[in-house]
Coordinates of C-alpha atoms and ligand atoms in Angstrom, one line a residue:
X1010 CA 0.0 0.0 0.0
X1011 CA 0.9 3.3 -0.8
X1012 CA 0.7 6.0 1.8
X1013 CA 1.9 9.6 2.4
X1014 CA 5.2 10.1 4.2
X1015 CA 4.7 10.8 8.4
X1016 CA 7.2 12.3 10.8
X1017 CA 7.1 12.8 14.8
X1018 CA 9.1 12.5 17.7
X1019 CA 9.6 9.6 18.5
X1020 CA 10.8 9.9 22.1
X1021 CA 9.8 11.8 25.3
X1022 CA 8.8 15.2 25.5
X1023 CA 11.7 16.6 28.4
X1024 CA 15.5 16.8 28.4
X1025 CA 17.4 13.7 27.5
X1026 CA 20.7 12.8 25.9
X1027 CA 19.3 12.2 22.5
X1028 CA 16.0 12.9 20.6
X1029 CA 14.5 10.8 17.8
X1030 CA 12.8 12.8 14.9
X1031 CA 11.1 9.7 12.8
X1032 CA 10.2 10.3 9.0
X1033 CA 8.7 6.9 7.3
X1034 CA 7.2 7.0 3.8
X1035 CA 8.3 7.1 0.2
X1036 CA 9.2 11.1 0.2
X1037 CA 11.1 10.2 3.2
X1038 CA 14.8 10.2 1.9
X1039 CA 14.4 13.2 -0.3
X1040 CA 13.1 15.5 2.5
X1041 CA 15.8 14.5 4.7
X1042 CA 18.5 15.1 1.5
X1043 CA 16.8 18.6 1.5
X1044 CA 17.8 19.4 4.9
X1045 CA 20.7 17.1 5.4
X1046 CA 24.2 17.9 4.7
X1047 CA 26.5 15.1 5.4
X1048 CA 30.5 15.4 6.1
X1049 CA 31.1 13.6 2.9
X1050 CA 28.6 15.4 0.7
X1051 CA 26.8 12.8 -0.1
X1052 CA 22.9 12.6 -0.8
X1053 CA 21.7 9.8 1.8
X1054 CA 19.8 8.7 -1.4
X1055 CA 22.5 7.5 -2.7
X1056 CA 24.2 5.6 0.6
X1057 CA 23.2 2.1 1.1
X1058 CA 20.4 1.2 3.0
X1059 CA 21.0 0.9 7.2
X1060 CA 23.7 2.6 7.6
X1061 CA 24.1 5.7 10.3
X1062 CA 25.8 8.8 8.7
X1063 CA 27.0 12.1 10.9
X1064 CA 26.9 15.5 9.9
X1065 CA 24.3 18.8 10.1
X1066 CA 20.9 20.0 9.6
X1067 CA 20.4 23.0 7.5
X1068 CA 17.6 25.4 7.9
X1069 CA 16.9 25.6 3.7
X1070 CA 15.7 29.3 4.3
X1071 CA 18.5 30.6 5.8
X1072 CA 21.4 28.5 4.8
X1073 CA 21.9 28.3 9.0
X1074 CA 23.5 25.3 10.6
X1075 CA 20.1 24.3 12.8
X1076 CA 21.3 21.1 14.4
X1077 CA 24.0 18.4 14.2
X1078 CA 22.4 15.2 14.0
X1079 CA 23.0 11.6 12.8
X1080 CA 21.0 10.0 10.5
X1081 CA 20.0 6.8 9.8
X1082 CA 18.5 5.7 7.0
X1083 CA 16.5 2.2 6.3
X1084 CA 15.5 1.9 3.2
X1085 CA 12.3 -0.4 2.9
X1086 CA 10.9 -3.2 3.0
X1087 CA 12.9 -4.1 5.4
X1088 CA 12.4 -1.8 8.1
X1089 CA 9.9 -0.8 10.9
X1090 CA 6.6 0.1 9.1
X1091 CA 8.3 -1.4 5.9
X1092 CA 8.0 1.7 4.2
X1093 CA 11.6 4.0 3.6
X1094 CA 12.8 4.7 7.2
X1095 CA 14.7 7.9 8.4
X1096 CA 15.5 8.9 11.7
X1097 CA 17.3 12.1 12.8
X1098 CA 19.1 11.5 16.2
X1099 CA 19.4 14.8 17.6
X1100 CA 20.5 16.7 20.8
X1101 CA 17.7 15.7 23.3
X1102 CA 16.2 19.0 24.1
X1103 CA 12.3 20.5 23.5
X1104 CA 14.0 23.4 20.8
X1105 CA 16.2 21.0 19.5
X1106 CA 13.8 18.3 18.4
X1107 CA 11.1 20.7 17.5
X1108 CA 13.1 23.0 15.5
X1109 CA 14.0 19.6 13.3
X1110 CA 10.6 18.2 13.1
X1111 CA 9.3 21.9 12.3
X1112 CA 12.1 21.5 9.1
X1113 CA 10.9 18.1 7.8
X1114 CA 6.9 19.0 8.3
X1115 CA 7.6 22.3 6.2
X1116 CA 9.7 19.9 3.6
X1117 CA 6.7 18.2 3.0
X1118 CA 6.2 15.2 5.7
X1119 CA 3.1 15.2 7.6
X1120 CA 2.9 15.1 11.4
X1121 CA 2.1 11.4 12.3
X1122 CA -0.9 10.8 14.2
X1123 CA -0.7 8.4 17.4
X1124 CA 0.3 4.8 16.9
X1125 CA 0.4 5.6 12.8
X1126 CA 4.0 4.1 12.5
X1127 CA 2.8 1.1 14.1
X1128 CA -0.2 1.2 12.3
X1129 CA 1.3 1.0 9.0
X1130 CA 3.8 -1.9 9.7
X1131 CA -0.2 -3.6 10.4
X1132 CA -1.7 -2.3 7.4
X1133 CA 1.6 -2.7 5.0
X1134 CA 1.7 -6.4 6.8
X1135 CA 4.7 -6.8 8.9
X1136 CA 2.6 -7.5 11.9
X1137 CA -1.1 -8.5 12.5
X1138 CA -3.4 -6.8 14.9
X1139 CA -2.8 -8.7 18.1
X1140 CA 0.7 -7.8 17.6
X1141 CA 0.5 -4.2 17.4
X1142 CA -1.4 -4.0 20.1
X1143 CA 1.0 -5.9 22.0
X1144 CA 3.5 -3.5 21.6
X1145 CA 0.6 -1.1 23.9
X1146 CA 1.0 -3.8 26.2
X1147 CA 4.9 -3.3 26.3
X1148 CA 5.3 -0.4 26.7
X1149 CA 2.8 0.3 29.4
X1150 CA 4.3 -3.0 31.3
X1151 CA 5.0 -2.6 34.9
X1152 CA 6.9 -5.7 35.3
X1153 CA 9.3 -8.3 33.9
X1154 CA 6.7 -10.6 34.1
X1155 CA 4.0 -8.6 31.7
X1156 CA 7.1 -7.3 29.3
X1157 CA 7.8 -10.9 28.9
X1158 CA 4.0 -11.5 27.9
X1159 CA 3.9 -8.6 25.8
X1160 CA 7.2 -9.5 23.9
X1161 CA 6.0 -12.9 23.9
X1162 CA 2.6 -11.4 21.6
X1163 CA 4.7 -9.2 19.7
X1164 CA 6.6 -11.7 18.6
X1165 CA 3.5 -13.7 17.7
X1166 CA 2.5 -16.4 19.5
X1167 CA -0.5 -16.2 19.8
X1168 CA -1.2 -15.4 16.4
X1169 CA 0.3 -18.1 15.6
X1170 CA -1.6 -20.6 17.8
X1171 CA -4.7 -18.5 16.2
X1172 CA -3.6 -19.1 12.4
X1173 CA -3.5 -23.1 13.3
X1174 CA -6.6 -23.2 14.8
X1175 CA -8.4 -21.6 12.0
X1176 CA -6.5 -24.0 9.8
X1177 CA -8.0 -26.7 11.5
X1178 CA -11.3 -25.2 11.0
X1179 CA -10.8 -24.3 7.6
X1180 CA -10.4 -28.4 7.2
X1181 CA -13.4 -29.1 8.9
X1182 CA -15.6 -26.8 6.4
X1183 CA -13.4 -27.9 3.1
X1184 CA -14.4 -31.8 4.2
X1185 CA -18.0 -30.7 4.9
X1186 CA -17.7 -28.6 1.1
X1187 CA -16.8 -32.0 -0.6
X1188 CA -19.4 -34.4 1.0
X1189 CA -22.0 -31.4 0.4
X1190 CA -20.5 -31.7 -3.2
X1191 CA -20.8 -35.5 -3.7
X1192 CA -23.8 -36.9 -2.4
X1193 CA -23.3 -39.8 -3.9
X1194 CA -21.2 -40.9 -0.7
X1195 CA -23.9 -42.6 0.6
X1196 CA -23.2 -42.2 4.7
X1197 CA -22.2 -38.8 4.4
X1198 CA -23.4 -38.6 7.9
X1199 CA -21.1 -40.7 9.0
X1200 CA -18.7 -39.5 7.4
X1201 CA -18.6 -35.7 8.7
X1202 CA -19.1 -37.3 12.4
X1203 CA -15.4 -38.7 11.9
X1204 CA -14.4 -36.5 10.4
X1205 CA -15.4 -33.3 11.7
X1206 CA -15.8 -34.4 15.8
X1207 CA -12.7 -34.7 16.5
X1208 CA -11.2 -31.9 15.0
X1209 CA -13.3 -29.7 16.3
X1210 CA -13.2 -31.1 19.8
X1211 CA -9.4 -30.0 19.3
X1212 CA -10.1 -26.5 18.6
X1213 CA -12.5 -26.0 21.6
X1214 CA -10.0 -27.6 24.2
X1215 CA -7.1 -25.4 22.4
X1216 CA -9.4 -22.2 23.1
X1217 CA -10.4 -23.1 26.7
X1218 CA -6.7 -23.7 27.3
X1219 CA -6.0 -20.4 26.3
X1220 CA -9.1 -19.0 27.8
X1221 CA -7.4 -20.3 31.0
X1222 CA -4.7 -18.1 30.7
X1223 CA -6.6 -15.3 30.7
X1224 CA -7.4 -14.5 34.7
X1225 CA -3.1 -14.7 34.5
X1226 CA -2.6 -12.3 32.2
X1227 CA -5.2 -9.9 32.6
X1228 CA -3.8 -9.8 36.2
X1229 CA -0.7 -9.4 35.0
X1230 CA -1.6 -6.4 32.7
X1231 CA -3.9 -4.3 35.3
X1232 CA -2.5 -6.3 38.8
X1233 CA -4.5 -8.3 41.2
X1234 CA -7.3 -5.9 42.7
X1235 CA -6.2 -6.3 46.0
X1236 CA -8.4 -5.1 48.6
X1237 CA -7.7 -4.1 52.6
X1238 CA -10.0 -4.8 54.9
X1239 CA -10.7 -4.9 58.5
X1240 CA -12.2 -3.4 62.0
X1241 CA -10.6 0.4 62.6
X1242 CA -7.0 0.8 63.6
X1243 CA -6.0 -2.8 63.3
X1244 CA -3.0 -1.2 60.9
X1245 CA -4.9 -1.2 57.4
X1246 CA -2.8 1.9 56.3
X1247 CA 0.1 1.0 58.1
X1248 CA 0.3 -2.4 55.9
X1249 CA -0.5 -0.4 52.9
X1250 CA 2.6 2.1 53.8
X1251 CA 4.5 -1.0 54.6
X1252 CA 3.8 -3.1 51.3
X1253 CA 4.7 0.5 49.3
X1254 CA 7.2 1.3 51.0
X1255 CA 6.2 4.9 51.6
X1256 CA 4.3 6.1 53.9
X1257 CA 1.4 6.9 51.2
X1258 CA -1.7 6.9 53.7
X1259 CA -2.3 8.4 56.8
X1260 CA -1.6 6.3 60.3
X1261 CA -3.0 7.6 63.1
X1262 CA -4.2 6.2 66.2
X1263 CA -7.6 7.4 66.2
X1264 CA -10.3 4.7 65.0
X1265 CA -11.8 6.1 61.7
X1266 CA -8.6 7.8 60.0
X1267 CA -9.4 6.4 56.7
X1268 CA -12.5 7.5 54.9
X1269 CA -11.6 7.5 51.6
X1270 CA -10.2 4.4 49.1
X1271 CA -7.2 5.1 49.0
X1272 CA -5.0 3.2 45.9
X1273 CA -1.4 2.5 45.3
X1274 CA 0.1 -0.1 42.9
X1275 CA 3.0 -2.1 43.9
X1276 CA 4.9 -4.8 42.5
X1277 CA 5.3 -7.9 45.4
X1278 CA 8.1 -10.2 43.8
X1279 CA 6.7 -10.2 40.5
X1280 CA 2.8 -9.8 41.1
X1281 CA 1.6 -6.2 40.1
X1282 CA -1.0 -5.3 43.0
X1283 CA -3.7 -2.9 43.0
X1284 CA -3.7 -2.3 46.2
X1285 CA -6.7 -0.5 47.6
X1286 CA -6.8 0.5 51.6
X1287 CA -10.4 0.7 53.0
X1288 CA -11.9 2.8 56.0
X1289 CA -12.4 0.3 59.0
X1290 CA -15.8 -1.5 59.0
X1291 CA -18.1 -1.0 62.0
X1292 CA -21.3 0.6 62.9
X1293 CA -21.1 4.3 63.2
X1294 CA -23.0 7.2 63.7
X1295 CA -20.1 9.7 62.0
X1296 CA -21.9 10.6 58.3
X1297 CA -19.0 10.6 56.3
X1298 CA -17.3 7.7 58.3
X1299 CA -20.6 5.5 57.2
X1300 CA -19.5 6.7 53.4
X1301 CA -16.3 5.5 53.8
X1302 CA -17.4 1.7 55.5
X1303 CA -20.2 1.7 52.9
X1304 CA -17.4 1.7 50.2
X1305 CA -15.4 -0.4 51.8
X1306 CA -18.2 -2.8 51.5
X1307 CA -18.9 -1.8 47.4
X1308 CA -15.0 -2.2 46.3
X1309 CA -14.4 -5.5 48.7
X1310 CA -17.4 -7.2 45.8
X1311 CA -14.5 -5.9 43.1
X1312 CA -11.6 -7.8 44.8
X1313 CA -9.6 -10.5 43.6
X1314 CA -7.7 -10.6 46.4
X1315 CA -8.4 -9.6 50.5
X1316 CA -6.1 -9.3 52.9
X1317 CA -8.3 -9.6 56.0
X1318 CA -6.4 -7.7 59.2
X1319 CA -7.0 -8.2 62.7
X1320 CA -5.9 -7.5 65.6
X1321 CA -3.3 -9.6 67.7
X1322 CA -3.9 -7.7 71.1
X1323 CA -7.4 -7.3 71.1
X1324 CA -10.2 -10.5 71.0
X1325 CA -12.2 -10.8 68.4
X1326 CA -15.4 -9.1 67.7
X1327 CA -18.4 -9.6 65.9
X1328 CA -17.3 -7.6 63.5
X1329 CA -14.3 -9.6 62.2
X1330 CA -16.6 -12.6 62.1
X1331 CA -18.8 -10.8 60.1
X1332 CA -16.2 -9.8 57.7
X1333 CA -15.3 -13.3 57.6
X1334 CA -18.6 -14.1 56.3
X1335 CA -18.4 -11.6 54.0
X1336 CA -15.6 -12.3 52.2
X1337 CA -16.7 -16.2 51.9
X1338 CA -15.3 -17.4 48.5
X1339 CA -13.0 -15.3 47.7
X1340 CA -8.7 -15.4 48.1
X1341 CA -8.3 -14.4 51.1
X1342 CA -5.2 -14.0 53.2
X1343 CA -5.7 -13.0 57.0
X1344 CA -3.2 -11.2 58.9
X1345 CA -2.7 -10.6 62.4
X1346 CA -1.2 -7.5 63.1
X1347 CA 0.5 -5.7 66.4
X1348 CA 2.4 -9.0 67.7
X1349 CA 4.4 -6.9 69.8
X1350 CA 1.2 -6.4 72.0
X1351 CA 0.5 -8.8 74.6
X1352 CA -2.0 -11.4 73.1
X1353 CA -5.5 -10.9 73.6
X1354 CA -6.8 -12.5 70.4
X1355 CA -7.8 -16.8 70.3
X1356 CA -5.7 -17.9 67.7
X1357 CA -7.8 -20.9 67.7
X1358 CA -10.7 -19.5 66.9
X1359 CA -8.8 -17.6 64.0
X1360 CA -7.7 -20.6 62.5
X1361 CA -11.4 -21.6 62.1
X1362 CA -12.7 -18.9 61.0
X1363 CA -9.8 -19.0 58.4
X1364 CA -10.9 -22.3 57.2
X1365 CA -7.9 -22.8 54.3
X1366 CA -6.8 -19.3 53.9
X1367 CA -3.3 -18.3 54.8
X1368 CA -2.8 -16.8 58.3
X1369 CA 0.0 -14.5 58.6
X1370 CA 0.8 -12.7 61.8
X1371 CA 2.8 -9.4 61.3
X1372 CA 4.2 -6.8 63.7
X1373 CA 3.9 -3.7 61.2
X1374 CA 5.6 -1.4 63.7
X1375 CA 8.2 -3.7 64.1
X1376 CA 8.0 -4.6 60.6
X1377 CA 7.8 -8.2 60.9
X1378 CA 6.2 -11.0 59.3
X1379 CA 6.2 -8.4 55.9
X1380 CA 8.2 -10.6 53.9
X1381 CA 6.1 -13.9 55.0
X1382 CA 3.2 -12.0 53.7
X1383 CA 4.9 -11.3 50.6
X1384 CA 5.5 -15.0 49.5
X1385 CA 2.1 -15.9 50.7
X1386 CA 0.6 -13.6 48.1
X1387 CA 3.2 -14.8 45.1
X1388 CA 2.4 -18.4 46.2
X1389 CA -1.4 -17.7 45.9
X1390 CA -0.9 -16.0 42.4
X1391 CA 1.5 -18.3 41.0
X1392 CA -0.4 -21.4 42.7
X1393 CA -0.2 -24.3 41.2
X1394 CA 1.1 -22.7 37.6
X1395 CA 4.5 -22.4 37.7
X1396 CA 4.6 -20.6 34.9
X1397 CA 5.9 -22.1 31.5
X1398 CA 8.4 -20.4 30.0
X1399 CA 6.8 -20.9 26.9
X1400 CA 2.6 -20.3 27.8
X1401 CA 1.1 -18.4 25.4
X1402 CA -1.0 -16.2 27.6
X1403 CA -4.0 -14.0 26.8
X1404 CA -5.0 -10.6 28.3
X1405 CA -6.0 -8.0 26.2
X1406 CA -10.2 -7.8 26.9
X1407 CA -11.0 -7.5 23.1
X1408 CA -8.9 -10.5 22.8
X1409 CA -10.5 -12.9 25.7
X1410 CA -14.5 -11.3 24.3
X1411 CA -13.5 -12.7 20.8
X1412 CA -12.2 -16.2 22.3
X1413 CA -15.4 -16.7 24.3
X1414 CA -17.3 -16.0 21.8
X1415 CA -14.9 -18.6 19.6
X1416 CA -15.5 -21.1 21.9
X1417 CA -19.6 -20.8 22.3
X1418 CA -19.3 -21.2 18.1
X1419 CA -17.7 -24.3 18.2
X1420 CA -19.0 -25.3 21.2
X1421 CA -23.0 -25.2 18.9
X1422 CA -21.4 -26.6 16.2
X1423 CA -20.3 -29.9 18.2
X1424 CA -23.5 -30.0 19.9
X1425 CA -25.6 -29.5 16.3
X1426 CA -23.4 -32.5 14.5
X1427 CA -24.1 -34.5 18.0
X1428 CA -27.7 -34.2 17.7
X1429 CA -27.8 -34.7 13.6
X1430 CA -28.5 -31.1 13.2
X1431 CA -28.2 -30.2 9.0
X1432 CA -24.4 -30.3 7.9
X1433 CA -25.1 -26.7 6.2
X1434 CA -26.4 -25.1 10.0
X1435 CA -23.0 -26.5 11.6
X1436 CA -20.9 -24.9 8.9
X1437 CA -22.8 -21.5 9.9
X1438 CA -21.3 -21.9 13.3
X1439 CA -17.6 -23.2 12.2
X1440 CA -17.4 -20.5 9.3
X1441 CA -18.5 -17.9 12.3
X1442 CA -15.7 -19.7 14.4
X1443 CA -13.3 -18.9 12.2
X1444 CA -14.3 -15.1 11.9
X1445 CA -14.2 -14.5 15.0
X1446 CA -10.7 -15.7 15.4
X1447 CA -9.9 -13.7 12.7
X1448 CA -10.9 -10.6 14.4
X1449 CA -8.1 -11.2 17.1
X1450 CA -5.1 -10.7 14.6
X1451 CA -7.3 -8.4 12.2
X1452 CA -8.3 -10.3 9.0
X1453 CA -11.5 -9.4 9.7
X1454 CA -12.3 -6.0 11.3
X1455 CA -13.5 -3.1 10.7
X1456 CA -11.7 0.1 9.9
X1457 CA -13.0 1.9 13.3
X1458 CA -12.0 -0.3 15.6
X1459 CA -8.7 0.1 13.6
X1460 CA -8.2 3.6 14.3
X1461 CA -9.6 3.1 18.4
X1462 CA -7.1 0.8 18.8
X1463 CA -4.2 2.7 17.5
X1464 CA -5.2 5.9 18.8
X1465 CA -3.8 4.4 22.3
X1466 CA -0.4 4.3 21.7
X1467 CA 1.5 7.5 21.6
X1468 CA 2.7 10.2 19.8
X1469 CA 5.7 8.8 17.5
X1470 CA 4.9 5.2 17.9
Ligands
FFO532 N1 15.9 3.7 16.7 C1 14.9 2.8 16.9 N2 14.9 2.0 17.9 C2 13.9 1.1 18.1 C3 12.7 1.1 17.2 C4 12.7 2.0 16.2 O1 11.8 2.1 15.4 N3 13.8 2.9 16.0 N4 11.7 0.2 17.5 C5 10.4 0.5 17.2 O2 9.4 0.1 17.8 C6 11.9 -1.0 18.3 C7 12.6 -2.0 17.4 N5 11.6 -2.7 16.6 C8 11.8 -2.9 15.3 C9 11.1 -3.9 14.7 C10 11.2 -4.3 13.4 C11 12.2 -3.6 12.6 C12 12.4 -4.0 11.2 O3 13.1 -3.2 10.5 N6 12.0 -5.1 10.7 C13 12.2 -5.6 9.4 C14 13.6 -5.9 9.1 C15 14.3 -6.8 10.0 C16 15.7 -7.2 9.4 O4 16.6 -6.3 9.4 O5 15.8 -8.3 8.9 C17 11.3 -6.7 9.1 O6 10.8 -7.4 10.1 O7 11.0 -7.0 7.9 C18 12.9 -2.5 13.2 C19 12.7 -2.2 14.5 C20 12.8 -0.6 19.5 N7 13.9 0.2 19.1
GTP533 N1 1.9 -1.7 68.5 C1 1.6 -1.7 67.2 N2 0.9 -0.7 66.7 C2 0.6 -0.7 65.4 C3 1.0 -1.8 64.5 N3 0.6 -1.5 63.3 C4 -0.1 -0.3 63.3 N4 0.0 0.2 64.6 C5 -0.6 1.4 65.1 O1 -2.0 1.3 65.1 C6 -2.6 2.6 64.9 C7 -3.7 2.4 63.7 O2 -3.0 2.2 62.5 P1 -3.6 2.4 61.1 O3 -2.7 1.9 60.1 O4 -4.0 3.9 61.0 O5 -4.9 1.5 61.2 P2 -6.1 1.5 60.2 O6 -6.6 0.1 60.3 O7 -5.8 2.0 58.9 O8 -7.2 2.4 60.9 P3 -8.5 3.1 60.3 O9 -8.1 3.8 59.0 O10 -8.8 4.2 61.3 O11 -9.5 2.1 60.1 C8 -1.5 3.5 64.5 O12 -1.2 4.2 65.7 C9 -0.4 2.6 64.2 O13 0.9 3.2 64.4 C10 1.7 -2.8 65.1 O14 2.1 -3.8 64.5 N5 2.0 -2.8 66.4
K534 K1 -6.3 4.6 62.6
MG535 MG1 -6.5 3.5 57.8

């Protein structure tokens, strides 16, 4: 495809060592060559392709030296957007960078709109859809653990577990095609049974496999909605403070000091948390307090994970047992804070009401038991799925809508063929199978959802 020729800065807006003014497009060369001026006087039209070459930018109106750059140029197809390539590496300051990209836009490049570079190695086909967006994911990852997902997409994995499965698909219809085709096969019936079953049995056990995934790597993209809960002044904020490592929420030791949610993310060995700090539950007459323990209650329904405090030096009251009961169901670890106070609480009786949670007693003042805490929240996450170098893991939302819709297709089709519905209904459902898989790496979608998608990334991407 043929497309006009973009420019933009392609790194951050601030003060850095270098700045990256990107040109791609097939005017991209000669609007450089009309502002370039090498050491060696030669037109970078005429250098060979990836190569890096030194030397000065020249305002064309005044003949002024404007910047001294290097330039490298990547001649296409082999290059990012696999049109002609040119980046101007200049000094990394906001009139520096500007001053060059001001040149190149008045030479005749057009200032690229957010995500368009990326958006053209999709539409000139170096990557499909699930790829591009993967490079979203990358960039906004927050660990090693999500980069490694998000490189792991990029590099296309799952597209190409996608492409196989709509291969197999493809099979299933192009068998279904030739007994339509010759009826004189006289148990064509029978026929598409073997035929078709067990292939498509595949495909739905592939899907849910990677629909497993999913809970994993959504987590790992937007962390594990972790919520704080407990009676007042049993430490919520101080843990909070504790597991952040700053002291982000106010500790005080009045009963009530929290009113508000209060959220901080924080990465505990490898798990990205959304950690959320609660105002302490209990009946109270104070307005706003009541607010605050009302959403308490409203974001604890949200959680995927609760970290249930109580207090070591005072006995349990109603209260706890009530939150107990209303966090039935749901990961829970339970801590047992201030175990520098004498004892007052029945251990016992904690243990019960724990059932097979994790109980974790913690000094936060002392700042002990932190780090057992710590491992018992990467043991829950990672529990049971040590996680396979190699998983191909699914997070993006638009990603895990289109697989469960997949997997409801095929899921009608194996039922029709199971209870003799007509061959030509069933290849409704396996045709729309393969459609909708399409739709995750873009063979199929429409030009809007295009543009929202790559009207995400950022300016230069
Ligand atoms: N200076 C600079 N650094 C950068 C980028 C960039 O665009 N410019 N990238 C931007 O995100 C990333 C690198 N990603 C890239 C991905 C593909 C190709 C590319 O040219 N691919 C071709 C040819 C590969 C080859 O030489 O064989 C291809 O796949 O056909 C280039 C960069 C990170 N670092
Ligand atoms: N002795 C002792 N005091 C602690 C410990 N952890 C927290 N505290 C103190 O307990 C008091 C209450 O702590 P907070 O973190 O504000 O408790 P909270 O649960 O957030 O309280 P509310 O927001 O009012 O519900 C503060 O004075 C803390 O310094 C601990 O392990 N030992
Ligand atoms: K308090
Ligand atoms: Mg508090």
């Amino acid at each position: 495809m043929e497309f006009d020729t973009i420019a933009a800065i392609s790194t951050p807006m601030g003060e850095g060592a270098i700045a990256i003014v990107r040109l791609s497009g097939n005017e991209a060369i000669p609007i450089a060559d009309k502002l370039f001026r090498s050491v060696s006087g030669k037109k970078l039209a005429e250098m060979s392709s990836h190569t890096i070459h030194y030397g000065h930018i020249i305002d064309p109106k005044s003949g002024q030296v404007a910047e001294e750059v290097m330039i490298s140029l990547m001649k296409g197809p082999k290059t990012f957007t696999k049109e002609d390539v040119v980046e101007i590496n200049c000094h990394g300051g906001l009139v520096s960078v500007n001053r060059v990209l001001q040149l190149v836009l008045n030479s005749g490049a057009r200032l690229a709109e957010p995500g368009e570079f990326t958006k053209r190695a999709f539409l000139n086909g170096r990557i499909d859809l699930s790829q591009a967006e993967a490079v979203i994911d990358l960039i906004r990852a927050k660990t090693d653990r999500a980069m490694n997902v998000a490189l792991g997409q990029m590099e296309g994995r799952l597209s190409k577990l996608i492409r196989r499965l709509r291969q197999e698909i493809l099979e299933i219809l192009a068998h279904i095609e030739v007994n339509i085709d010759y009826p004189e096969y006289d148990d064509v019936e029978e026929m598409t049974h073997t035929m078709l079953l067990p292939k498509a049995h595949y495909v739905r056990e592939e899907l849910n496999k990677l629909l497993q995934t999913s809970q994993q790597g959504k987590i790992l993209r937007e962390g594990l909605s972790t919520v704080i809960v407990g009676r007042p002044n049993v430490g919520k904020s101080s843990l909070l403070n504790s597991l952040v490592q700053e002291n982000k929420a106010i500790v005080t030791d009045i009963p009530g000091t929290t009113r508000d949610v209060i959220e901080e993310y924080v990465n505990v060995r490898g798990v990205p948390l959304r950690l959320l700090d609660t105002a302490g539950i209990r009946e109270t007459e104070d307005i706003v307090e009541r607010i605050g323990v009302e959403r308490s209650r409203q974001v604890l329904k949200e959680a995927d994970l609760i970290l249930l405090v109580l207090n070591y030096s005072d006995q349990l009251t109603k209260e706890d047992e009530n939150l107990f009961e209303a966090v039935n169901g749901m990961d829970v670890i339970v801590i047992v804070n201030k175990t520098d106070l004498p004892q007052q609480i029945d251990m016992n009786r904690v243990k019960e009401l724990a059932k097979d949670h994790r109980v974790v007693t913690t000094s936060l003042l002392e700042d002990r038991g932190v780090d057992e805490l710590e491992e018992a929240i990467a043991a829950l996450f990672f529990a049971g799925s040590i996680e396979a170098k190699d998983a191909t893991y699914v997070s993006n939302t638009r990603h895990i809508a289109l697989l469960n819709q997949s997997s409801r297709a095929i899921e009608e089709a194996i039922e029709g063929v199971k209870i003799g519905t007509p061959i030509d209904i069933v290849q409704i459902d396996l045709t729309r199978t393969w459609e909708l898989l399409g739709e995750i790496i873009g063979d199929s979608v429409h030009e809007s959802l295009i543009d929202q998608l790559f009207s995400q990334f950022c300016l230069g991407k």
